[in-house]
Coordinates of C-alpha atoms in Angstrom, one line a residue:
Chain U
M1 CA 143.8 111.1 112.1
L2 CA 145.3 108.2 110.2
N3 CA 143.7 105.1 111.7
A4 CA 142.1 102.0 110.1
T5 CA 138.5 103.3 110.1
N6 CA 139.3 106.6 108.5
V7 CA 141.6 105.1 105.9
G8 CA 138.8 102.6 105.2
I9 CA 136.3 105.3 104.5
L10 CA 138.9 107.1 102.3
I11 CA 139.3 103.9 100.2
M12 CA 135.5 103.6 100.0
L13 CA 135.5 107.2 98.6
I14 CA 138.1 106.2 96.0
G15 CA 135.8 103.4 94.9
M16 CA 132.9 105.8 94.6
Y17 CA 135.1 108.1 92.5
G18 CA 135.8 105.2 90.2
L19 CA 132.1 104.5 89.8
M20 CA 131.4 108.1 88.9
V21 CA 134.2 108.5 86.4
K22 CA 135.3 105.2 84.8
K23 CA 133.7 104.3 81.5
N24 CA 134.8 100.6 81.4
L25 CA 132.4 98.0 82.8
I26 CA 135.2 95.9 84.3
K27 CA 136.7 99.0 85.9
Q28 CA 133.4 99.8 87.4
L29 CA 133.2 96.3 88.9
I30 CA 136.8 96.8 90.2
S31 CA 135.6 100.1 91.8
V32 CA 133.0 98.1 93.6
N33 CA 135.7 95.8 94.9
I34 CA 137.8 98.7 96.0
L35 CA 134.7 100.0 97.9
S36 CA 134.3 96.6 99.6
V37 CA 138.0 96.5 100.6
G38 CA 137.6 99.9 102.2
L39 CA 134.6 98.5 104.1
V40 CA 136.6 95.5 105.3
L41 CA 139.3 97.8 106.6
F42 CA 136.7 100.0 108.3
F43 CA 135.2 97.1 110.1
V44 CA 138.6 95.7 111.2
G45 CA 139.3 99.2 112.5
I46 CA 136.2 99.1 114.6
G47 CA 137.3 96.0 116.4
Y48 CA 140.8 97.3 117.1
V49 CA 141.6 97.9 120.8
E50 CA 144.7 99.8 121.7
G51 CA 147.3 97.3 122.8
G52 CA 144.9 94.4 122.5
G53 CA 146.0 90.8 121.9
Y54 CA 144.6 87.8 120.2
P55 CA 141.0 87.1 121.3
I56 CA 141.8 83.4 121.8
Y57 CA 143.2 83.1 125.3
P58 CA 141.4 84.8 128.2
V59 CA 143.8 87.8 128.1
E60 CA 143.0 91.1 129.8
T61 CA 142.6 93.2 126.7
A62 CA 141.8 91.6 123.4
V63 CA 140.7 93.0 120.1
D64 CA 137.0 92.5 119.2
P65 CA 136.8 89.4 117.0
L66 CA 133.2 90.0 115.8
P67 CA 133.8 92.6 113.1
A68 CA 136.6 90.5 111.6
A69 CA 134.3 87.5 111.6
L70 CA 131.6 89.5 109.8
M71 CA 134.1 90.6 107.2
I72 CA 134.8 87.0 106.2
T73 CA 131.1 86.7 105.2
T74 CA 131.3 90.1 103.3
L75 CA 134.4 88.9 101.4
V76 CA 132.4 85.8 100.3
V77 CA 129.5 88.0 99.1
D78 CA 132.0 90.2 97.3
V79 CA 133.7 87.3 95.5
A80 CA 130.3 85.9 94.5
I81 CA 129.0 89.2 93.2
T82 CA 132.2 90.0 91.3
S83 CA 132.2 86.6 89.5
L84 CA 128.6 87.1 88.6
G85 CA 129.2 90.5 87.2
L86 CA 132.2 89.3 85.2
A87 CA 130.1 86.5 83.8
M88 CA 127.5 89.0 82.7
I89 CA 130.1 91.2 81.0
I90 CA 131.4 88.2 79.1
K91 CA 127.9 87.1 78.1
M92 CA 127.1 90.6 77.0
K93 CA 130.1 90.7 74.7
R94 CA 129.4 87.3 73.3
E95 CA 125.8 88.1 72.4
K96 CA 126.9 91.3 70.8
Q97 CA 129.3 89.3 68.6
L98 CA 126.6 86.8 67.9
E99 CA 124.2 89.5 66.8
A100 CA 126.9 91.0 64.6
M101 CA 127.5 87.7 63.0
V102 CA 123.8 87.2 62.3
E103 CA 123.6 90.6 60.7
C104 CA 126.5 89.9 58.4
Chain L
M1 CA 112.2 75.3 114.5
L2 CA 111.5 78.4 112.4
V3 CA 115.1 78.4 111.2
M4 CA 114.3 75.2 109.5
M5 CA 112.1 77.1 107.0
V6 CA 115.2 78.8 105.6
V7 CA 117.4 75.7 105.9
L8 CA 114.9 73.4 104.1
A9 CA 114.6 75.8 101.2
L10 CA 118.4 76.0 100.9
F11 CA 118.7 72.2 101.3
F12 CA 116.3 71.5 98.5
A13 CA 118.0 74.1 96.3
M14 CA 121.3 72.4 96.8
V15 CA 119.9 68.9 96.3
L16 CA 118.1 70.1 93.1
L17 CA 121.2 71.6 91.6
L18 CA 123.4 68.6 92.6
T19 CA 121.0 65.9 91.2
S20 CA 120.6 67.9 88.0
L21 CA 124.4 67.6 87.5
I22 CA 124.2 63.8 87.7
N23 CA 120.9 63.0 86.1
D24 CA 118.6 65.5 84.5
H25 CA 115.3 63.8 85.5
K26 CA 112.3 66.0 84.7
H27 CA 109.9 64.9 87.3
L28 CA 112.5 64.7 90.1
T29 CA 113.4 68.3 89.4
N30 CA 109.7 69.4 89.7
I31 CA 109.2 67.4 92.9
L32 CA 112.3 68.8 94.6
F33 CA 111.4 72.3 93.5
M34 CA 107.8 72.1 94.9
A35 CA 109.1 70.4 98.1
G36 CA 111.5 73.4 98.6
I37 CA 108.7 75.9 97.9
L38 CA 106.0 74.2 100.1
S39 CA 107.9 72.6 103.0
P40 CA 108.6 76.0 104.7
A41 CA 104.9 76.8 104.5
L42 CA 104.1 73.5 106.3
I43 CA 106.6 74.3 109.0
F44 CA 105.2 77.8 109.3
I45 CA 101.6 76.5 109.7
F46 CA 102.5 74.0 112.3
H47 CA 105.1 75.9 114.3
S48 CA 104.0 79.5 114.3
T49 CA 102.0 80.6 117.3
P50 CA 99.7 83.6 117.7
V51 CA 102.0 85.0 120.4
D52 CA 105.3 86.6 119.5
I53 CA 108.3 84.4 119.2
D54 CA 111.8 85.7 120.2
M55 CA 114.7 83.3 120.2
V56 CA 118.4 83.1 119.5
V57 CA 119.6 80.5 117.1
G58 CA 121.4 77.7 118.9
G59 CA 120.3 78.8 122.3
W60 CA 123.1 81.3 122.8
Q61 CA 122.9 84.5 124.9
P62 CA 121.3 87.4 122.9
I63 CA 124.6 89.3 123.0
S64 CA 126.5 86.7 121.1
G65 CA 123.9 84.9 119.0
I66 CA 121.8 85.6 116.0
A67 CA 118.3 86.7 117.1
I68 CA 115.3 85.6 115.1
G69 CA 111.7 86.4 115.9
L70 CA 108.1 86.5 114.7
D71 CA 106.0 89.4 115.6
N72 CA 102.9 91.1 114.3
Y73 CA 104.7 92.7 111.4
S74 CA 107.0 89.9 110.3
R75 CA 104.1 87.4 110.4
Y76 CA 102.3 89.3 107.6
F77 CA 105.5 89.7 105.6
L78 CA 106.1 86.0 105.9
V79 CA 102.6 84.9 105.0
A80 CA 102.8 87.2 101.9
E81 CA 106.1 85.7 101.0
L82 CA 104.8 82.1 101.3
I83 CA 101.7 82.9 99.3
V84 CA 103.6 84.7 96.5
F85 CA 106.3 82.0 96.2
G86 CA 103.6 79.3 96.3
I87 CA 101.6 80.9 93.4
V88 CA 104.7 81.7 91.3
G89 CA 106.2 78.3 92.1
F90 CA 103.2 76.5 90.6
Y91 CA 103.2 79.0 87.7
S92 CA 106.8 78.4 86.8
L93 CA 106.3 74.6 86.8
F94 CA 104.2 75.2 83.7
Y95 CA 106.2 78.2 82.4
Y96 CA 109.5 76.3 82.4
Q97 CA 108.0 73.0 81.2
D98 CA 110.2 72.7 78.1
E99 CA 113.1 74.9 79.2
P100 CA 116.5 73.0 79.1
R101 CA 118.0 75.2 81.8
K102 CA 115.0 74.5 84.1
N103 CA 117.0 73.2 87.0
K104 CA 119.1 76.4 87.2
F105 CA 116.0 78.6 87.3
F106 CA 114.4 76.4 89.9
G107 CA 117.5 76.3 92.1
L108 CA 117.9 80.0 92.0
I109 CA 114.3 80.6 92.8
L110 CA 114.6 78.3 95.8
I111 CA 117.7 80.2 97.0
M112 CA 115.8 83.5 96.7
H113 CA 112.9 81.9 98.7
A114 CA 115.3 81.0 101.5
G115 CA 116.9 84.5 101.5
M116 CA 113.5 86.2 101.6
M117 CA 112.2 84.1 104.5
G118 CA 115.4 84.6 106.3
V119 CA 115.2 88.4 106.0
F120 CA 111.6 88.4 107.4
L121 CA 112.6 86.1 110.3
S122 CA 115.7 87.9 111.4
K123 CA 116.0 90.5 114.2
D124 CA 119.7 90.9 113.6
L125 CA 121.3 93.6 111.4
F126 CA 124.1 91.6 109.8
N127 CA 121.9 88.6 109.2
I128 CA 119.5 90.8 107.3
F129 CA 122.4 92.0 105.1
V130 CA 123.6 88.5 104.3
L131 CA 120.2 87.1 103.6
M132 CA 119.2 90.1 101.5
E133 CA 122.3 89.6 99.4
L134 CA 121.5 85.9 99.0
A135 CA 118.1 86.8 97.6
S136 CA 119.4 89.6 95.4
A137 CA 122.4 87.6 94.0
S138 CA 120.0 85.0 92.8
A139 CA 117.7 87.8 91.5
F140 CA 120.6 89.2 89.4
A141 CA 121.4 85.7 88.0
L142 CA 117.7 85.1 87.2
V143 CA 117.3 88.3 85.3
A144 CA 120.6 87.7 83.4
F145 CA 119.4 84.2 82.5
S146 CA 116.1 85.5 81.2
G147 CA 117.1 87.0 77.9
G148 CA 119.7 88.4 75.5
E149 CA 122.1 91.3 75.6
R150 CA 119.5 93.8 76.9
A151 CA 118.7 91.5 79.9
Q152 CA 122.4 91.3 80.6
K153 CA 122.7 95.0 80.6
A154 CA 119.7 95.4 82.9
A155 CA 121.0 92.7 85.2
F156 CA 124.4 94.3 85.3
R157 CA 123.1 97.7 86.3
Y158 CA 120.8 96.1 88.9
L159 CA 123.9 94.2 90.3
I160 CA 126.2 97.2 90.5
F161 CA 123.7 99.5 92.2
S162 CA 122.2 97.0 94.4
I163 CA 125.7 95.9 95.7
I164 CA 126.8 99.5 96.3
A165 CA 123.6 100.1 98.3
S166 CA 124.3 96.9 100.3
Y167 CA 127.8 98.0 101.1
L168 CA 126.7 101.4 102.3
F169 CA 124.1 99.6 104.4
L170 CA 126.9 97.5 105.8
L171 CA 128.8 100.7 106.5
S172 CA 125.9 102.0 108.5
I173 CA 125.7 98.6 110.3
G174 CA 129.4 99.1 111.2
I175 CA 128.8 102.6 112.6
I176 CA 125.8 101.3 114.7
Y177 CA 127.9 98.4 116.0
A178 CA 130.7 100.7 116.9
N179 CA 128.3 102.9 118.9
T180 CA 126.1 100.3 120.6
G181 CA 128.3 97.2 120.6
S182 CA 125.5 95.0 119.3
L183 CA 123.9 93.8 116.1
N184 CA 120.7 92.6 117.8
F185 CA 117.8 95.1 117.3
E186 CA 116.5 94.6 120.8
L187 CA 119.9 95.3 122.4
I188 CA 120.5 98.2 120.0
R189 CA 117.3 99.9 121.2
E190 CA 118.5 99.5 124.9
N191 CA 122.0 100.8 124.3
I192 CA 121.5 103.5 121.7
T193 CA 121.8 107.2 122.4
R194 CA 121.2 109.7 119.6
S195 CA 124.4 111.2 118.3
R196 CA 125.7 112.6 115.0
E197 CA 127.2 109.2 114.1
I198 CA 124.0 107.4 114.6
D199 CA 122.2 110.0 112.5
I200 CA 124.6 109.4 109.7
A201 CA 124.3 105.7 110.0
I202 CA 120.5 105.9 109.7
A203 CA 120.7 108.2 106.7
L204 CA 123.1 105.8 104.9
A205 CA 120.9 102.9 105.6
F206 CA 117.8 104.6 104.4
T207 CA 119.3 105.8 101.1
A208 CA 120.6 102.2 100.5
M209 CA 117.1 100.7 101.2
I210 CA 115.4 103.4 99.1
L211 CA 117.6 102.3 96.2
K212 CA 117.0 98.7 96.7
T213 CA 113.3 99.2 96.9
G214 CA 113.4 101.4 93.7
I215 CA 111.8 104.6 95.0
F216 CA 112.2 107.8 92.9
P217 CA 114.9 109.2 92.3
L218 CA 116.8 106.0 92.8
H219 CA 114.4 103.9 90.6
F220 CA 116.6 103.9 87.4
W221 CA 117.5 100.2 87.5
L222 CA 113.9 99.0 87.9
P223 CA 111.9 99.4 84.6
D224 CA 114.6 97.8 82.5
V225 CA 115.0 94.8 84.9
Y226 CA 111.2 94.2 84.8
S227 CA 110.7 94.5 81.1
E228 CA 113.6 92.2 80.3
S229 CA 112.9 89.3 82.6
D230 CA 110.6 86.2 82.3
T231 CA 107.1 86.3 83.6
P232 CA 107.6 84.4 86.9
I233 CA 110.9 86.1 87.6
C234 CA 109.3 89.5 87.1
A235 CA 106.4 88.6 89.3
L236 CA 108.9 87.5 92.1
L237 CA 111.0 90.7 91.7
A238 CA 107.9 92.9 91.7
G239 CA 106.0 91.0 94.3
M240 CA 108.6 90.0 96.8
T241 CA 112.3 91.0 96.4
R242 CA 111.5 94.6 96.9
R243 CA 109.7 93.9 100.2
A244 CA 112.9 92.9 102.0
P245 CA 114.4 96.4 102.1
I246 CA 110.9 97.7 103.1
Y247 CA 111.1 95.3 106.0
A248 CA 114.6 96.5 106.9
M249 CA 113.3 100.1 106.9
L250 CA 110.4 99.1 109.1
L251 CA 112.8 97.5 111.6
F252 CA 115.0 100.6 111.6
T253 CA 111.9 102.8 112.2
I254 CA 110.8 100.6 115.0
Y255 CA 114.1 100.2 116.9
L256 CA 116.1 103.3 116.1
P257 CA 115.4 107.0 116.8
M258 CA 114.7 108.4 113.3
N259 CA 112.0 111.0 113.7
H260 CA 114.4 113.7 112.4
L261 CA 114.2 112.1 108.9
S262 CA 110.4 111.8 108.6
Q263 CA 109.9 115.2 106.9
L264 CA 112.5 114.3 104.2
L265 CA 111.1 110.8 103.8
M266 CA 107.6 112.3 103.3
I267 CA 108.9 114.5 100.5
V268 CA 110.7 111.6 98.8
A269 CA 107.5 109.5 99.2
F270 CA 105.2 112.0 97.5
A271 CA 107.8 112.7 94.8
S272 CA 107.9 109.0 94.1
I273 CA 104.2 108.6 94.0
F274 CA 103.6 111.4 91.5
F275 CA 106.6 110.7 89.4
G276 CA 105.8 107.0 89.2
F277 CA 102.2 107.4 88.3
I278 CA 102.8 110.2 85.8
M279 CA 105.5 108.2 84.0
A280 CA 103.3 105.2 84.0
M281 CA 100.6 107.2 82.1
F282 CA 102.9 107.4 79.1
Q283 CA 104.3 104.0 78.7
N284 CA 103.7 101.7 75.8
D285 CA 105.1 98.5 77.2
V286 CA 102.6 97.0 79.6
W287 CA 105.3 95.8 82.1
R288 CA 107.1 99.2 82.0
L289 CA 103.7 100.7 82.8
L290 CA 103.3 98.4 85.8
A291 CA 106.9 99.0 86.8
Y292 CA 106.4 102.7 87.0
A293 CA 103.1 102.3 88.8
S294 CA 104.8 100.1 91.3
I295 CA 107.4 102.9 91.9
G296 CA 104.5 105.1 92.8
L297 CA 103.0 102.4 95.1
M298 CA 106.2 102.0 96.9
G299 CA 106.1 105.7 97.6
I300 CA 102.8 105.0 99.3
V301 CA 104.5 102.5 101.5
L302 CA 107.2 105.1 102.3
V303 CA 104.5 107.5 103.5
G304 CA 103.5 104.9 106.1
I305 CA 107.2 104.6 107.1
A306 CA 107.6 108.4 107.4
T307 CA 104.5 108.6 109.7
E308 CA 105.7 105.5 111.6
N309 CA 102.4 103.8 110.9
F310 CA 103.8 100.2 111.1
M311 CA 100.6 98.3 110.9
G312 CA 99.5 100.3 107.9
V313 CA 102.8 99.6 106.1
T314 CA 102.5 95.9 106.9
Y315 CA 98.9 95.6 105.6
Y316 CA 99.7 97.6 102.5
V317 CA 102.8 95.5 101.7
F318 CA 100.8 92.3 102.1
A319 CA 97.9 93.6 100.0
H320 CA 100.2 95.1 97.3
A321 CA 102.4 92.0 97.0
I322 CA 99.4 89.8 96.1
V323 CA 98.0 92.4 93.7
T324 CA 101.3 93.0 91.9
V325 CA 102.0 89.3 91.5
G326 CA 98.5 88.9 90.0
L327 CA 98.9 91.7 87.6
F328 CA 102.3 90.6 86.3
L329 CA 101.2 87.0 86.0
T330 CA 98.0 87.8 84.1
T331 CA 99.5 90.3 81.7
G332 CA 102.6 88.0 81.3
T333 CA 100.3 85.1 80.4
I334 CA 98.6 87.0 77.6
S335 CA 101.7 88.7 76.4
D336 CA 103.6 85.4 76.1
Q337 CA 100.7 84.0 74.2
Q338 CA 100.5 86.9 71.8
K339 CA 104.3 87.4 71.6
T340 CA 104.1 91.2 72.2
R341 CA 104.4 93.4 75.2
N342 CA 103.1 96.5 73.5
I343 CA 99.9 97.6 75.2
R344 CA 98.3 98.7 71.9
D345 CA 98.7 95.3 70.3
L346 CA 97.9 93.2 73.3
T347 CA 94.4 92.2 74.2
Y348 CA 92.6 90.2 76.9
R349 CA 89.3 90.3 75.3
H350 CA 89.4 86.7 74.1
H351 CA 90.1 85.3 77.6
M352 CA 87.2 85.7 80.0
L353 CA 89.1 84.5 83.1
I354 CA 92.1 86.9 82.6
F355 CA 89.8 89.7 81.7
I356 CA 87.9 89.4 84.9
S357 CA 91.0 89.0 87.1
V358 CA 92.7 92.0 85.5
I359 CA 89.6 94.2 86.1
M360 CA 89.5 93.0 89.7
L361 CA 93.2 93.6 90.3
S362 CA 93.0 97.0 88.7
F363 CA 90.3 98.1 91.2
A364 CA 92.4 96.6 94.0
L365 CA 95.5 98.5 92.8
G366 CA 93.5 101.7 92.9
S367 CA 92.4 100.7 96.4
M368 CA 88.7 100.5 95.7
S369 CA 86.7 98.7 98.4
P370 CA 86.1 95.8 98.8
S371 CA 89.7 94.8 98.4
L372 CA 92.6 94.2 100.7
N373 CA 94.3 97.4 99.5
A374 CA 91.3 99.5 100.5
Y375 CA 91.6 98.2 104.1
A376 CA 95.3 98.9 104.1
K377 CA 94.9 102.4 102.6
N378 CA 92.5 103.4 105.4
E379 CA 95.1 102.1 107.9
L380 CA 97.8 104.3 106.2
L381 CA 95.6 107.4 106.4
I382 CA 95.9 107.4 110.1
G383 CA 98.4 110.0 111.3
L384 CA 98.5 112.1 108.1
S385 CA 97.9 115.8 108.2
R386 CA 95.0 117.2 106.2
M387 CA 97.2 118.4 103.4
E388 CA 99.0 115.1 103.2
A389 CA 95.8 113.1 103.3
F390 CA 94.5 115.1 100.4
L391 CA 97.6 114.5 98.4
F392 CA 97.5 110.8 99.4
Q393 CA 93.9 110.4 98.2
S394 CA 94.6 112.3 94.9
A395 CA 97.5 109.9 94.3
F396 CA 94.9 107.1 94.1
V397 CA 93.0 109.1 91.4
L398 CA 96.1 108.9 89.3
A399 CA 96.5 105.1 90.1
L400 CA 92.9 104.6 89.0
L401 CA 93.5 106.7 85.9
I402 CA 96.5 104.4 84.9
M403 CA 94.3 101.4 85.4
F404 CA 91.6 102.9 83.3
K405 CA 94.1 103.5 80.5
M406 CA 95.5 100.0 80.7
N407 CA 92.2 98.3 80.6
Y408 CA 90.9 100.6 77.9
L409 CA 93.9 99.8 75.6
L410 CA 93.8 96.1 76.5
W411 CA 90.2 95.9 75.6
H412 CA 90.7 97.7 72.3
G413 CA 94.0 96.0 71.4
G414 CA 94.6 93.9 68.4
Y415 CA 91.7 91.5 68.7
D416 CA 92.1 88.3 66.8
K417 CA 89.6 85.5 66.6
Q418 CA 92.4 83.0 66.2
L419 CA 93.6 83.4 69.8
D420 CA 93.4 80.5 72.1
T421 CA 90.5 81.0 74.5
R422 CA 90.9 77.9 76.6
V423 CA 91.7 78.1 80.3
T424 CA 95.2 76.7 80.6
P425 CA 96.9 75.9 83.9
R426 CA 99.0 79.1 83.6
S427 CA 96.0 81.4 83.1
F428 CA 94.2 79.6 86.0
I429 CA 97.1 80.1 88.4
S430 CA 97.5 83.7 87.4
A431 CA 93.8 84.3 88.3
I432 CA 94.3 83.1 91.9
P433 CA 95.8 86.3 93.3
A434 CA 92.8 88.3 92.1
A435 CA 90.4 85.9 93.8
L436 CA 92.5 85.9 96.9
S437 CA 92.6 89.7 97.1
I438 CA 88.9 90.1 96.6
A439 CA 88.0 87.3 99.0
L440 CA 90.2 88.7 101.8
G441 CA 88.9 92.2 101.1
I442 CA 85.3 91.1 101.5
Y443 CA 86.2 89.2 104.6
L444 CA 88.1 92.1 106.2
Y445 CA 86.5 95.2 104.8
P446 CA 83.0 94.7 103.3
T447 CA 82.0 98.4 103.3
L448 CA 81.8 100.7 100.4
V449 CA 83.3 104.1 101.3
L450 CA 81.9 107.3 99.9
V451 CA 85.4 108.7 99.2
D452 CA 86.2 105.7 97.1
I453 CA 83.3 106.4 94.8
L454 CA 84.3 110.1 94.6
L455 CA 87.9 109.0 93.6
L456 CA 86.5 106.6 91.1
G457 CA 84.3 109.4 89.6
A458 CA 87.2 111.8 89.5
A459 CA 89.5 109.3 87.8
G460 CA 86.7 108.4 85.3
A461 CA 86.2 112.1 84.5
L462 CA 89.9 112.7 84.0
F463 CA 90.1 109.6 81.8
F464 CA 87.4 110.9 79.5
L465 CA 89.1 114.3 79.4
F466 CA 92.4 112.5 78.4
L467 CA 90.5 110.5 75.8
S468 CA 88.9 113.5 74.2
M469 CA 92.2 115.3 74.1
N470 CA 93.9 112.3 72.5
M471 CA 96.4 112.2 75.3
L472 CA 96.6 108.4 75.3
E473 CA 98.6 108.6 72.0
Y474 CA 101.2 110.8 73.6
T475 CA 104.5 108.8 74.1
G476 CA 107.1 111.6 74.3
I477 CA 108.1 111.0 77.9
E478 CA 108.9 107.4 77.1
K479 CA 111.9 108.5 75.1
L480 CA 113.2 110.6 77.9
G481 CA 115.7 108.0 79.1
E482 CA 117.1 107.2 75.7
R483 CA 119.7 110.0 75.8
F484 CA 121.9 107.8 77.9
K485 CA 121.7 104.6 76.0
D486 CA 125.3 103.6 76.6
L487 CA 125.5 101.4 79.7
P488 CA 128.8 102.6 81.3
T489 CA 128.0 106.3 80.8
T490 CA 124.5 105.8 82.2
N491 CA 126.0 104.0 85.2
N492 CA 128.3 107.0 85.8
F493 CA 125.4 109.4 85.6
Y494 CA 123.1 107.4 87.8
F495 CA 125.8 106.9 90.4
M496 CA 126.2 110.6 90.6
V497 CA 122.4 110.9 91.2
Y498 CA 122.8 108.3 94.0
F499 CA 125.7 110.2 95.5
G500 CA 123.9 113.4 95.3
F501 CA 120.8 111.9 97.0
L502 CA 123.1 110.5 99.7
V503 CA 124.7 113.9 100.3
V504 CA 121.2 115.5 100.6
F505 CA 120.3 112.9 103.2
L506 CA 123.5 113.4 105.1
L507 CA 123.2 117.2 105.0
Y508 CA 119.7 117.0 106.2
T509 CA 120.8 115.2 109.4
F510 CA 123.2 118.0 110.3

């Protein structure tokens, strides 16, 4: 069945595939991002209620706002980790060049 | 009030990083750092009560707020955390004395401090995830700051695998939330009914936590990370950061139905014990040796989790945290002084204080009485079957054997009369954990057990056998990992290992 939770898990599996196959460090980091996007979709799917409205007014059926709120935190974690990983890749490359220059 | 522990550490971290942007004042940085390390301890001393505390942050209803609490288990974890960070905090004051990037190191250590305390205080699934990420993110950065290209590589692998494990843990949190409608452990226990989805969620969470703890076969990130980082960073990683996932596993075992996994966990635990100890036998780098030994010792903790012996796990984690920090700090002090990490060149013969503390810590690591570890080991033995108890005891023969080897080589290392024999602040601080471990051991467990003497005898006999067969020179196993030197390819390979392990856990639940 094609709903948000299932598609989310599918996207997570795509991320895992990338981690198993891709040989480029940046691509590996992007695979982690894809995994996290799948996770976000999965969580948003959990909170979905058939025909639910905004959870702002006291309406009769509203979607569950908690998973979406949790995902904001997860996105922050994801951004922080991605930037840290990219910084490490840049530093790795620079120090490799530095070592090559010293050897020359 | 307990929340203030986390808040204060974070506050001082922020102030430290901000003031260092404006004015790089040396003493101010030190004062702010120590304030951040010690003020949570003061709050803990004055506000923790012997009775259990259960509260929700901000006075909300448990269903909508973040629950925190202090019970018999988390109290020990917190005390261990405060002791470890206190000791390492003082140590790093002297270690980073002339380091230009000192404020960054100190700020990150404080953030890690906040994250760890937060994990041990929370009784809420998502909060544990966030705070564990806070602690791990600063751990990645600290490792990456520590050295050159090799440190970057180790840190990058640690980052990639740790974050994947965290996301799978989060997936399991999502499944549990979808089934029980709550993130609060107490409410989860009330609403949970065992189903296939819950079983999958528990399997996902356990594989993730096993990776984050560094238990065989998901230990691959660990030895590199240890051997590439600075002494205080390594002591923090070995002594504390790996305890957060253990605490998460403990909470899962307490609050969720997981007895279907205990058999598999027991197998993983014993595999980890024997793998770790046997690999440690053949290491040349003293920190790699200790890293592999700690993979084995984490297996011992997992035995306690598999038998649901919560108090045993808590005591062991407490005892082991202090001993590991002591071992890494003492060996780090002499290896920084002698500019080598190779166990054949390194020596502690010139330094009486470090010599005595390494000997005491070695016996404590092998769980000889009187030490805190011996007390914890006897707690862990409760609930094991006869066969398991036998395997468990024989694991300690191996642990003692490794310690014999380490001390033998350290004693016979490249002894040089030129070496500095004075007691420096760093060597004095690194001796504190040894004294603490023995003092608490004598206070709690002043008996000498017959089995311990037998184990010691067996380990001694084995050691002399090894010595006569020249086995100490054998280093073939150390080169085993070199086949996959290339970082991306190794990541692919290790991820397949992780995926396979996950599949085994998932299949086992069906």
